[in-house]
Each structure stands twice: as C-alpha cells, then as structure tokens.
Short mmCIF file of C-alpha atoms and ligand atoms in Angstrom, two decimals:
data_model
loop_
_atom_site.label_atom_id
_atom_site.label_comp_id
_atom_site.label_asym_id
_atom_site.label_seq_id
_atom_site.Cartn_x
_atom_site.Cartn_y
_atom_site.Cartn_z
CA UNK T 213 -114.03 -0.99 75.09
CA UNK T 214 -114.42 -2.14 71.83
CA UNK T 215 -111.25 -0.92 69.16
CA UNK T 216 -111.25 -0.04 65.58
CA UNK T 217 -108.33 0.72 63.09
CA UNK T 218 -106.46 4.68 62.38
CA UNK T 219 -108.28 3.94 59.00
CA UNK T 220 -111.43 3.85 59.90
CA UNK T 221 -112.05 1.80 57.73
CA UNK T 222 -112.54 -1.44 60.17
CA UNK T 223 -115.60 -2.33 61.33
CA UNK T 224 -115.31 -2.45 65.88
CA UNK T 225 -113.46 -5.37 67.33
CA UNK T 226 -113.31 -6.68 71.00
CA UNK T 227 -109.78 -7.15 73.36
CA UNK T 228 -109.12 -10.67 71.79
CA UNK T 229 -109.71 -9.40 67.85
CA UNK T 230 -107.39 -7.47 67.93
CA UNK T 231 -104.98 -9.46 70.04
CA UNK T 232 -104.53 -11.81 66.92
CA UNK T 233 -105.52 -9.35 64.19
CA UNK T 234 -102.48 -7.30 64.80
CA UNK T 235 -103.36 -5.24 61.78
CA UNK T 236 -106.08 -4.10 60.98
CA UNK T 237 -107.73 -5.59 57.67
CA UNK T 238 -107.54 -1.87 56.54
CA UNK T 239 -103.82 -1.54 57.24
CA UNK T 240 -104.25 0.36 59.90
CA UNK T 241 -103.01 0.17 63.36
CA UNK T 242 -106.10 -0.79 66.22
CA UNK T 243 -106.82 1.48 68.46
CA UNK T 244 -109.20 2.86 71.47
CA UNK T 245 -112.65 3.79 70.51
CA UNK T 246 -113.73 5.40 73.58
CA UNK T 247 -112.06 7.93 76.15
CA UNK T 248 -112.89 5.75 79.48
CA UNK T 249 -112.68 8.65 82.56
CA UNK T 250 -110.71 6.04 84.84
CA UNK T 251 -109.58 8.57 86.90
CA UNK T 252 -111.37 7.66 90.25
CA UNK T 253 -108.95 4.62 90.20
CA UNK T 254 -105.80 6.59 89.74
CA UNK T 255 -106.66 8.15 93.18
CA UNK T 256 -107.78 5.18 94.66
CA UNK T 257 -103.94 3.42 94.11
CA UNK T 258 -102.17 3.72 97.59
CA UNK T 259 -98.12 4.86 97.03
CA UNK T 260 -97.00 1.30 97.50
CA UNK T 261 -99.10 -0.76 95.07
CA UNK T 262 -97.55 -3.07 93.25
CA UNK T 263 -96.82 -2.88 89.42
CA UNK T 264 -98.66 -6.65 89.27
CA UNK T 265 -101.97 -5.40 91.90
CA UNK T 266 -101.78 -2.51 89.56
CA UNK T 267 -101.43 -4.49 86.79
CA UNK T 268 -104.43 -6.32 86.83
CA UNK T 269 -106.34 -3.40 88.25
CA UNK T 270 -106.03 -1.26 84.82
CA UNK T 271 -105.76 -4.43 82.73
CA UNK T 272 -109.69 -5.16 84.51
CA UNK T 273 -110.62 -1.56 84.01
CA UNK T 274 -109.79 -1.51 80.52
CA UNK T 275 -110.71 -4.75 79.27
CA UNK T 276 -113.78 -5.88 82.08
CA UNK T 277 -116.37 -7.42 81.36
CA UNK T 278 -113.61 -9.20 77.86
CA UNK T 279 -111.31 -10.01 80.57
CA UNK T 280 -112.95 -10.38 84.20
CA UNK T 281 -110.93 -9.46 87.31
CA UNK T 282 -109.45 -13.34 87.84
CA UNK T 283 -108.60 -13.56 83.87
CA UNK T 284 -107.00 -10.23 84.08
CA UNK T 285 -104.86 -11.30 86.86
CA UNK T 286 -104.07 -14.90 85.85
CA UNK T 287 -102.94 -12.52 82.92
CA UNK T 288 -101.10 -10.90 84.63
CA UNK T 289 -99.36 -13.13 87.08
CA UNK T 290 -98.54 -15.51 83.76
CA UNK T 291 -96.99 -12.14 82.36
CA UNK T 292 -94.53 -9.96 85.56
CA UNK T 293 -92.09 -11.51 88.12
CA UNK T 294 -90.14 -8.90 86.59
CA UNK T 295 -90.56 -5.64 87.57
CA UNK T 296 -89.81 -1.64 86.72
CA UNK T 297 -87.39 0.46 89.08
CA UNK T 298 -87.90 3.73 89.95
CA UNK T 299 -84.26 5.96 91.27
CA UNK T 300 -83.53 9.12 91.44
CA UNK T 301 -80.50 10.14 90.35
CA UNK T 302 -79.86 13.60 90.48
CA UNK T 303 -82.45 16.32 92.19
CA UNK T 304 -85.65 16.53 90.09
CA UNK T 305 -84.64 13.24 87.55
CA UNK T 306 -86.68 10.44 88.82
CA UNK T 307 -85.50 7.73 86.16
CA UNK T 308 -87.43 4.51 85.99
CA UNK T 309 -85.59 1.93 84.83
CA UNK T 310 -87.90 -0.69 81.98
CA UNK T 311 -84.77 -3.10 81.73
CA UNK T 312 -85.19 -5.68 84.17
CA UNK T 313 -87.44 -8.53 82.20
CA UNK T 314 -86.13 -11.26 80.38
CA UNK T 315 -84.47 -9.64 76.98
CA UNK T 316 -83.39 -7.19 79.15
CA UNK T 317 -85.70 -4.11 77.62
CA UNK T 318 -88.81 -1.97 78.32
CA UNK T 319 -90.09 -4.29 74.52
CA UNK T 320 -90.23 -7.15 77.66
CA UNK T 321 -93.72 -5.38 78.87
CA UNK T 322 -95.16 -5.71 75.91
CA UNK T 323 -93.64 -8.93 75.12
CA UNK T 324 -94.93 -11.12 77.93
CA UNK T 325 -98.33 -9.56 77.95
CA UNK T 326 -98.99 -10.17 75.15
CA UNK T 327 -97.48 -13.36 74.97
CA UNK T 328 -100.41 -14.59 78.41
CA UNK T 329 -103.49 -12.54 77.51
CA UNK T 330 -102.97 -14.58 73.04
CA UNK T 331 -101.79 -18.41 75.73
CA UNK T 332 -104.69 -17.72 78.71
CA UNK T 333 -107.01 -16.46 75.70
CA UNK T 334 -106.37 -19.31 73.84
CA UNK T 335 -106.66 -21.67 76.68
CA UNK T 336 -110.03 -20.78 76.65
CA UNK T 337 -111.20 -21.29 73.54
CA UNK T 338 -108.62 -24.87 73.53
CA UNK T 339 -106.74 -23.69 69.94
CA UNK T 340 -103.43 -22.88 68.94
CA UNK T 341 -101.50 -21.02 67.69
CA UNK T 342 -98.63 -20.23 64.85
CA UNK T 343 -96.65 -16.78 65.78
CA UNK T 344 -93.66 -16.14 62.54
CA UNK T 345 -92.67 -12.89 63.36
CA UNK T 346 -88.85 -11.32 61.34
CA UNK T 347 -87.17 -9.51 63.61
CA UNK T 348 -83.42 -8.21 62.71
CA UNK T 349 -82.12 -8.83 66.37
CA UNK T 350 -83.28 -7.07 68.94
CA UNK T 351 -87.07 -6.58 69.13
CA UNK T 352 -87.03 -10.64 68.13
CA UNK T 353 -85.72 -11.81 71.23
CA UNK T 354 -88.12 -9.76 73.63
CA UNK T 355 -91.24 -12.00 72.28
CA UNK T 356 -89.12 -15.41 71.80
CA UNK T 357 -87.51 -14.82 76.21
CA UNK T 358 -91.78 -14.19 76.11
CA UNK T 359 -93.64 -16.26 74.13
CA UNK T 360 -90.92 -19.11 75.76
CA UNK T 361 -93.22 -22.25 77.06
CA UNK T 362 -96.05 -20.76 76.33
CA UNK T 363 -98.14 -24.05 75.79
CA UNK T 364 -100.76 -23.55 73.17
CA UNK T 365 -98.45 -21.27 71.11
CA UNK T 366 -95.47 -22.33 68.88
CA UNK T 367 -92.78 -19.00 68.15
CA UNK T 368 -91.31 -19.53 64.50
CA UNK T 369 -88.63 -17.11 64.11
CA UNK T 370 -86.84 -15.44 61.32
CA UNK T 371 -83.19 -13.79 61.03
CA UNK T 372 -80.51 -12.74 58.71
CA UNK T 373 -77.98 -15.26 58.62
CA UNK T 374 -74.74 -13.28 60.15
CA UNK T 375 -75.95 -9.99 60.14
CA UNK T 376 -77.21 -9.98 63.88
CA UNK T 377 -74.93 -9.41 66.99
CA UNK T 378 -73.52 -12.35 68.52
CA UNK T 379 -75.57 -11.11 72.00
CA UNK T 380 -78.75 -11.39 69.79
CA UNK T 381 -78.15 -14.49 68.18
CA UNK T 382 -77.77 -16.39 71.13
CA UNK T 383 -81.12 -14.60 72.55
CA UNK T 384 -82.93 -15.98 69.61
CA UNK T 385 -81.37 -19.56 69.21
CA UNK T 386 -80.92 -21.36 72.75
CA UNK T 387 -84.01 -21.09 74.13
CA UNK T 388 -85.52 -24.19 72.37
CA UNK T 389 -88.77 -25.60 73.34
CA UNK T 390 -91.85 -24.45 71.99
CA UNK T 391 -89.60 -21.47 69.52
CA UNK T 392 -87.21 -22.30 66.21
CA UNK T 393 -85.47 -19.92 65.46
CA UNK T 394 -84.70 -20.48 60.87
CA UNK T 395 -81.54 -19.22 60.23
CA UNK T 396 -82.00 -17.62 56.22
CA UNK T 397 -79.36 -17.25 54.19
CA UNK T 398 -80.82 -13.17 53.37
CA UNK T 399 -80.39 -9.74 54.76
CA UNK T 400 -83.88 -8.60 57.02
CA UNK T 401 -85.85 -7.41 54.16
CA UNK T 402 -86.26 -10.90 52.36
CA UNK T 403 -86.91 -12.32 56.33
CA UNK T 404 -89.67 -9.67 56.73
CA UNK T 405 -90.86 -10.38 52.84
CA UNK T 406 -91.32 -14.04 53.93
CA UNK T 407 -92.75 -14.81 57.04
CA UNK T 408 -95.78 -11.21 55.14
CA UNK T 409 -96.40 -13.60 52.25
CA UNK T 410 -96.84 -16.58 54.70
CA UNK T 411 -99.93 -14.64 56.12
CA UNK T 412 -101.61 -14.56 52.67
CA UNK T 413 -100.58 -17.74 51.43
CA UNK T 414 -103.63 -19.61 50.38
CA UNK T 415 -101.93 -23.24 50.95
CA UNK T 416 -101.42 -21.82 54.34
CA UNK T 417 -104.26 -20.83 54.75
CA UNK T 418 -105.40 -24.60 57.24
CA UNK T 419 -102.36 -23.48 59.42
CA UNK T 420 -103.08 -20.51 62.76
CA UNK T 421 -100.69 -17.93 61.87
CA UNK T 422 -100.80 -15.30 64.06
CA UNK T 423 -98.61 -12.31 63.95
CA UNK T 424 -96.66 -10.23 67.37
CA UNK T 425 -95.04 -7.69 65.74
CA UNK T 426 -94.67 -4.01 67.78
CA UNK T 427 -97.57 -2.06 66.10
CA UNK T 428 -100.25 -5.51 67.76
CA UNK T 429 -102.40 -3.07 70.69
CA UNK T 430 -101.48 -6.80 72.88
CA UNK T 431 -97.37 -5.01 73.18
CA UNK T 432 -98.62 -1.06 73.55
CA UNK T 433 -102.47 -1.63 76.12
CA UNK T 434 -100.02 -2.27 79.60
CA UNK T 435 -97.05 -0.17 78.41
CA UNK T 436 -98.85 2.15 80.28
CA UNK T 437 -98.77 0.57 83.34
CA UNK T 438 -95.73 1.25 83.93
CA UNK T 439 -96.40 5.52 83.58
CA UNK T 440 -99.22 4.79 86.37
CA UNK T 441 -97.21 2.74 88.47
CA UNK T 442 -94.06 5.33 88.78
CA UNK T 443 -96.81 8.00 89.27
CA UNK T 444 -97.96 5.84 92.23
CA UNK T 445 -94.66 7.37 93.18
CA UNK T 446 -93.86 10.16 92.19
CA UNK T 447 -98.31 12.53 93.44
CA UNK T 448 -97.08 15.27 90.86
CA UNK T 449 -100.34 17.26 90.61
CA UNK T 450 -99.47 19.39 88.44
CA UNK T 451 -96.68 20.51 86.10
CA UNK T 452 -94.19 17.21 85.66
CA UNK T 453 -93.14 15.48 82.76
CA UNK T 454 -92.55 12.32 81.70
CA UNK T 455 -89.59 11.78 78.98
CA UNK T 456 -89.47 9.00 76.34
CA UNK T 457 -86.62 8.07 74.35
CA UNK T 458 -88.53 7.68 70.91
CA UNK T 459 -88.06 5.69 67.59
CA UNK T 460 -92.04 3.93 66.17
CA UNK T 461 -93.44 6.11 69.49
CA UNK T 462 -95.29 3.29 70.85
CA UNK T 463 -94.18 3.72 73.87
CA UNK T 464 -94.88 7.75 74.18
CA UNK T 465 -98.23 6.12 72.97
CA UNK T 466 -99.23 4.01 75.66
CA UNK T 467 -97.97 7.79 78.19
CA UNK T 468 -100.62 9.24 76.54
CA UNK T 469 -103.09 7.35 75.86
CA UNK T 470 -102.98 6.68 80.20
CA UNK T 471 -102.81 11.10 80.34
CA UNK T 472 -106.74 10.18 77.79
CA UNK T 473 -107.94 7.79 80.49
CA UNK T 474 -106.75 11.23 83.30
CA UNK T 475 -103.70 10.03 84.59
CA UNK T 476 -103.27 13.51 86.49
CA UNK T 477 -99.39 14.18 83.69
CA UNK T 478 -99.27 17.42 81.46
CA UNK T 479 -96.38 16.70 79.68
CA UNK T 480 -95.23 14.12 77.71
CA UNK T 481 -91.11 15.51 75.66
CA UNK T 482 -90.00 12.87 73.07
CA UNK T 483 -86.62 12.96 72.60
CA UNK T 484 -85.53 11.21 68.96
CA UNK T 485 -82.23 10.51 67.39
CA UNK T 486 -81.01 12.40 63.96
CA UNK T 487 -84.10 10.79 62.88
CA UNK T 488 -86.25 13.00 64.68
CA UNK T 489 -89.41 13.67 62.21
CA UNK T 490 -91.66 14.03 64.62
CA UNK T 491 -89.47 16.53 66.71
CA UNK T 492 -90.38 18.11 63.37
CA UNK T 493 -93.07 18.20 62.48
CA UNK T 494 -94.18 20.16 66.09
CA UNK T 495 -92.05 22.60 65.16
CA UNK T 496 -93.35 23.27 61.18
CA UNK T 497 -96.81 21.14 61.28
CA UNK T 498 -95.42 19.26 58.89
CA UNK T 499 -94.95 14.99 58.81
CA UNK T 500 -92.62 14.28 56.31
CA UNK T 501 -91.49 10.64 57.07
CA UNK T 502 -88.45 9.60 55.84
CA UNK T 503 -85.43 6.31 55.10
CA UNK T 504 -83.59 5.73 58.82
CA UNK T 505 -80.30 6.71 59.01
CA UNK T 506 -78.23 4.52 61.86
CA UNK T 507 -76.86 6.00 65.33
CA UNK T 508 -75.49 4.75 68.42
CA UNK T 509 -79.73 4.15 69.96
CA UNK T 510 -79.98 2.45 66.63
CA UNK T 511 -82.95 1.16 68.51
CA UNK T 512 -84.54 4.44 68.13
CA UNK T 513 -83.76 4.60 64.16
CA UNK T 514 -86.98 4.65 62.45
CA UNK T 515 -87.79 6.79 60.11
CA UNK T 516 -91.50 6.51 58.89
CA UNK T 517 -92.91 5.40 63.05
CA UNK T 518 -95.82 3.27 62.55
CA UNK T 519 -97.41 5.06 65.67
CA UNK T 520 -97.81 7.77 64.27
CA UNK T 521 -101.18 7.24 62.83
CA UNK T 522 -103.07 6.45 66.28
CA UNK T 523 -102.21 9.85 67.83
CA UNK T 524 -102.59 11.82 64.31
CA UNK T 525 -106.00 10.51 65.53
CA UNK T 526 -105.50 10.88 68.88
CA UNK T 527 -104.96 14.38 68.38
CA UNK T 528 -107.68 14.91 65.66
CA UNK T 529 -104.39 15.22 63.26
CA UNK T 530 -103.84 19.62 64.73
CA UNK T 531 -100.56 19.70 64.81
CA UNK T 532 -101.66 22.51 67.77
CA UNK T 533 -103.59 19.89 69.64
CA UNK T 534 -100.56 18.28 68.92
CA UNK T 535 -97.84 20.30 70.92
CA UNK T 536 -100.10 20.72 73.89
CA UNK T 537 -99.33 17.43 74.78
CA UNK T 538 -95.92 16.19 73.31
CA UNK T 539 -92.94 18.24 73.43
CA UNK T 540 -90.19 17.02 71.15
CA UNK T 541 -86.11 17.02 71.11
CA UNK T 542 -83.11 15.54 69.27
CA UNK T 543 -80.07 14.59 70.57
CA UNK T 544 -76.98 14.15 67.79
CA UNK T 545 -74.41 11.21 68.76
CA UNK T 546 -71.97 12.96 69.42
CA UNK T 547 -74.15 14.57 72.83
CA UNK T 548 -75.40 11.07 72.96
CA UNK T 549 -71.62 9.77 73.68
CA UNK T 550 -71.03 12.83 76.20
CA UNK T 551 -74.16 12.61 78.59
CA UNK T 552 -73.86 8.43 79.12
CA UNK T 553 -69.69 9.92 80.17
CA UNK T 554 -71.77 12.36 81.99
CA UNK T 555 -73.36 10.74 83.74
CA UNK T 556 -71.09 8.41 84.79
CA UNK T 557 -68.64 10.55 86.18
CA UNK T 558 -71.00 13.31 87.31
CA UNK T 559 -73.89 10.57 88.63
CA UNK T 560 -72.00 7.27 88.78
CA UNK T 561 -74.93 6.07 87.34
CA UNK T 562 -74.62 4.45 83.37
CA UNK T 563 -76.84 4.06 81.12
CA UNK T 564 -77.50 3.00 77.46
CA UNK T 565 -77.27 5.14 74.23
CA UNK T 566 -81.17 5.46 74.01
CA UNK T 567 -81.91 5.95 78.00
CA UNK T 568 -78.72 8.57 77.03
CA UNK T 569 -80.60 10.53 74.31
CA UNK T 570 -83.37 11.01 76.99
CA UNK T 571 -80.65 12.18 79.96
CA UNK T 572 -80.19 14.91 77.35
CA UNK T 573 -83.29 16.22 76.53
CA UNK T 574 -84.47 16.12 80.27
CA UNK T 575 -81.03 18.66 81.19
CA UNK T 576 -82.86 20.81 78.09
CA UNK T 577 -86.14 21.43 79.75
CA UNK T 578 -85.11 20.99 82.66
CA UNK T 579 -83.64 24.38 81.65
CA UNK T 580 -86.32 25.14 79.75
CA UNK T 581 -89.06 24.93 82.22
CA UNK T 582 -87.37 25.08 86.55
CA UNK T 583 -87.92 23.10 88.43
CA UNK T 584 -90.09 21.02 87.42
CA UNK T 585 -89.36 17.00 88.01
CA UNK T 586 -89.54 14.79 85.22
CA UNK T 587 -89.56 10.87 85.01
CA UNK T 588 -87.40 9.15 82.58
CA UNK T 589 -88.11 6.15 80.86
CA UNK T 590 -85.24 3.96 80.62
CA UNK T 591 -85.07 0.96 78.07
CA UNK T 592 -82.89 -0.79 77.74
CA UNK T 593 -79.68 -1.59 80.12
CA UNK T 594 -76.35 -0.39 79.37
CA UNK T 595 -74.77 -4.53 79.38
CA UNK T 596 -76.44 -4.44 76.03
CA UNK T 597 -74.45 -2.07 74.39
CA UNK T 598 -71.42 -3.03 75.76
CA UNK T 599 -69.22 -1.06 73.32
CA UNK T 600 -71.17 2.47 72.77
CA UNK T 601 -70.97 2.05 76.58
CA UNK T 602 -66.83 1.63 76.77
CA UNK T 603 -66.72 3.77 73.73
CA UNK T 604 -68.84 6.38 76.23
CA UNK T 605 -66.99 5.47 79.39
CA UNK T 606 -63.79 4.23 78.69
CA UNK T 607 -65.36 0.87 81.21
CA UNK T 608 -66.77 -2.18 79.74
CA UNK T 609 -70.12 -2.89 81.10
CA UNK T 610 -70.64 -6.33 82.15
CA UNK T 611 -73.67 -8.36 80.86
CA UNK T 612 -76.63 -8.20 82.90
CA UNK T 613 -76.95 -11.57 84.40
CA UNK T 614 -79.78 -13.43 82.44
CA UNK T 615 -77.88 -12.64 79.39
CA UNK T 616 -75.02 -13.78 80.26
CA UNK T 617 -76.13 -16.68 81.07
CA UNK T 618 -77.57 -17.28 76.65
CA UNK T 619 -73.59 -16.66 76.12
CA UNK T 620 -72.94 -19.45 77.34
CA UNK T 621 -75.87 -22.25 75.20
CA UNK T 622 -75.53 -23.71 72.12
CA UNK T 623 -76.65 -22.32 69.02
CA UNK T 624 -79.48 -23.66 68.00
CA UNK T 625 -81.47 -22.61 64.43
CA UNK T 626 -82.34 -24.11 61.18
CA UNK T 627 -80.64 -22.32 58.86
CA UNK T 628 -83.58 -21.48 55.89
CA UNK T 629 -82.80 -19.82 51.51
CA UNK T 630 -84.77 -16.85 50.89
CA UNK T 631 -87.75 -17.56 48.77
CA UNK T 632 -91.14 -17.63 49.99
CA UNK T 633 -91.75 -20.95 49.88
CA UNK T 634 -88.46 -21.69 50.95
CA UNK T 635 -90.60 -21.06 54.86
CA UNK T 636 -93.79 -22.41 52.93
CA UNK T 637 -92.79 -25.62 52.81
CA UNK T 638 -90.80 -25.60 56.34
CA UNK T 639 -94.40 -24.33 58.09
CA UNK T 640 -95.82 -27.32 55.73
CA UNK T 641 -93.49 -30.00 57.08
CA UNK T 642 -93.16 -28.74 60.39
CA UNK T 643 -97.45 -28.00 60.68
CA UNK T 644 -99.13 -29.02 57.63
C1 PLP F 844 -87.96 0.14 70.74
C2 PLP F 844 -87.02 1.03 71.77
C3 PLP F 844 -87.44 1.93 71.81
C4 PLP F 844 -88.20 3.30 71.10
O1 PLP F 844 -89.53 2.38 72.16
P1 PLP F 844 -90.36 3.25 70.88
O2 PLP F 844 -91.87 2.36 71.06
O3 PLP F 844 -90.24 1.86 69.51
O4 PLP F 844 -90.67 4.76 70.49
C5 PLP F 844 -86.14 2.42 72.63
N1 PLP F 844 -85.36 1.82 73.44
C6 PLP F 844 -84.73 0.39 73.09
C7 PLP F 844 -84.28 0.22 73.95
C8 PLP F 844 -86.12 -0.33 72.20
O5 PLP F 844 -85.52 -0.89 72.18
#
C-alpha cells in the first residue's frame, strides 16, 4: 500500500517514508492511496482471536510486501504487551476499554506501534533517529512511555514549566534512559514553535530529526486494529454502531478506514464536547473551524480537527456522503458530570469525562434507534481525571497502578529557555 498527501501536491510514498516524514512536504496529511478489500480477512477471524495475532495479520494484509509477515509479527510483539478489553456494561451498550496500556489512554496503541515500527525499520537500515516533540501534558506521556527503551531512538520532549499537572510531569520526567525532558521557561506555544523550528534549522540539518505527533500515519493505522478486534467479539451484521469520543478525529478516522476496507459496520457516531465543529458541519453543511474552548473532557478540546482533511478526502468533500457514515452528537459539561454520576450509581461503572461524553451520545443514539447495539470506545482510565470524577460522584477514583508507581519516582528535567536557539544549542551539544 502506498500513501499520498491529502493535499495531492506531493509524490506518493511508502509506509516507511510516511512514518519518518510525519507531515507531507505540501503540509497535508498522509492517507492510503488505495482502498483494499479485506472482507475475507475479516470474516476469517475467529471470535476468540487474540488482539496481537489480529494486529499482526492486519499489518501484513495492509503493508506487505513492504512489511512482511515476520517483520509485522516482531513489531506487534514489541508494541503490544497490553490489549483492549470488552465489557457489556448495560444490555446493548458494550464498552471497548482502550486504557490498559502504559499511559492509561487509547493513544498508547498508536504511540506504541509507531515507536516499535520506527525502531525496527531503523535497525534494518542500521540508522538512528531523534524524536523532538512538544507537549501540553497528556499526549507527550504516551509518546515517552512508548519510545522508552527503544535502542535506536532518542526522544526529546519539550514541556512548559509549571503548566502541566503533577501527574503529567511525572510521566514525562521519570523515565530516564533514552527519554530527555526539557522543562521550558515559557508556555506551550513556545514549546511547539521551538520544536517546529528545529526541523527546518540548517544548523541541525545533519541530525536525524523526526516527529511523533498525532497526525503520523504510524499512529493512525494501529487504531484500526481494535475496531476489528471489537467486531470479532460482537459479530453483528446489520445495524450496529461504534460511538467514538472525538477531538482531533484521529480515532474515528481509523474506524472509518476499517469500514472502508470491508469491516461490516454501518454506523459511526462522533461524540464531541462543546468543541463541535464536525457535528455542526454534519447538521448545516458548513465547516467552520474555530478556537477551542476549555471543557471537562479536555483531551477533546480541539477547534480545528486536523484529521478533518482525511475525512474530507474519504468522502470527496460531500456532506451527504459524510452523513451516510457518521452522525455527530454534542454533550455539554453539565451533562458530562451528570452522566459520570449516573453511570456510576446505576451501573456501578466508573468512566472518565471523555468516555462519559460518549456514553451520553450512545444513549441518545439508542433512543433514536431502538434495539441497535453500540460499542462505545472508552478512551482513558477514570483515575487519570481524579478531580472531575470526584466532583461528579463524591468518590475519589484510584490512580491506576502503573501511574501510582510513577508518582514515587524522582523528576529529572533539564531547564531551558524559550527561544529557538536555546533548543538548537542544546541539541548540538547533546547530539552534534
Ligand atoms: C486524544 C483523546 C481523545 C480524542 O481522540 P481524537 O483521536 O483526537 O479524536 C479522547 N479521549 C482521550 C482521553 C484522549 O486522550
């Protein structure tokens, strides 16, 4: 399978090239050039297939001959020592828990696959890479955990001093080894600008810099694996819907790709918070990106979702075609809190604010489509959002074990100024 930019002004590239480039040279996002028909692969899967086995099979089906069966297997075994879980919390509402990885959020699936495939492909060419990435808190931790211990890659993470939560800071600064945290005396915009500038800095041209941001194809493709895995557990043919709490729309795009490749699922519901540009587009036909507003489900506070470009491409910019595949539903903060509370007391299930947005959307969807079963993607562990869950339920959720351990470890970060040359000088002294 080859890949091409959503803006169509760049040459087609292999998976490996798309992986190390991240963004296409024309500023677009890479997307599959063709739409393979994997119907027979999907229907051949048993309803007990282990997640790893499915992931390796799907990787080969999509990326061979570039990634052969053996390479795919080794990437998958290295990437996933965790798996999704599937729980029927209420008859007809299945929850696909995606928070059993190292950072306790679904982004672990994408980040782990990206890290393992980069490391494996670098080993094949006897090369190294340096990942430079900026974070406002949460996304950086999945990247840091995923790349930790990869022997061909150094990771440099920039984060704004004093502006990430204590738990997030521990996730970024306690790993050591090949992960270096730079504590920037500035804000997130400074961090992002510095990281971006490094990629076009002539003085750094000799360093093998690469990025790991969320639009990377190597993070998108593996997110399709768990949709297929969930389908093997349900095997509904006919009316059935995935409900996906959405912000940047990477997660749902991966599901829509799986459907395009032949997964027999006919409905996707994009659940958003007040940042509802896509639901609004589906309603009105006008796409109007805007600045984001802060909500309780803050990982979904995105006013201009970058994966919209991939969706536009998939549906030929035709809102009618969009509407055939996706429905948009919006849930406000007050309802989010009320839903966390109600799900806890009625079903004895604790969910994070993002998952709660999805839960409420699932209920609304089922009111309109009685009897249609749904699978709700649960994107983070409730224990990562202690304050909000406590505010909703009066109960303080426990921090997941993997994260509780980090809280005891010592922070190690290198303080740095907030100019582009501060980062340039540090990179040259460390790697030059
Ligand atoms: C990133 C994130 C989302 C949104 O996923 P997108 O792919 O950006 O739509 C939802 N919930 C959590 C917990 C996240 O971290």
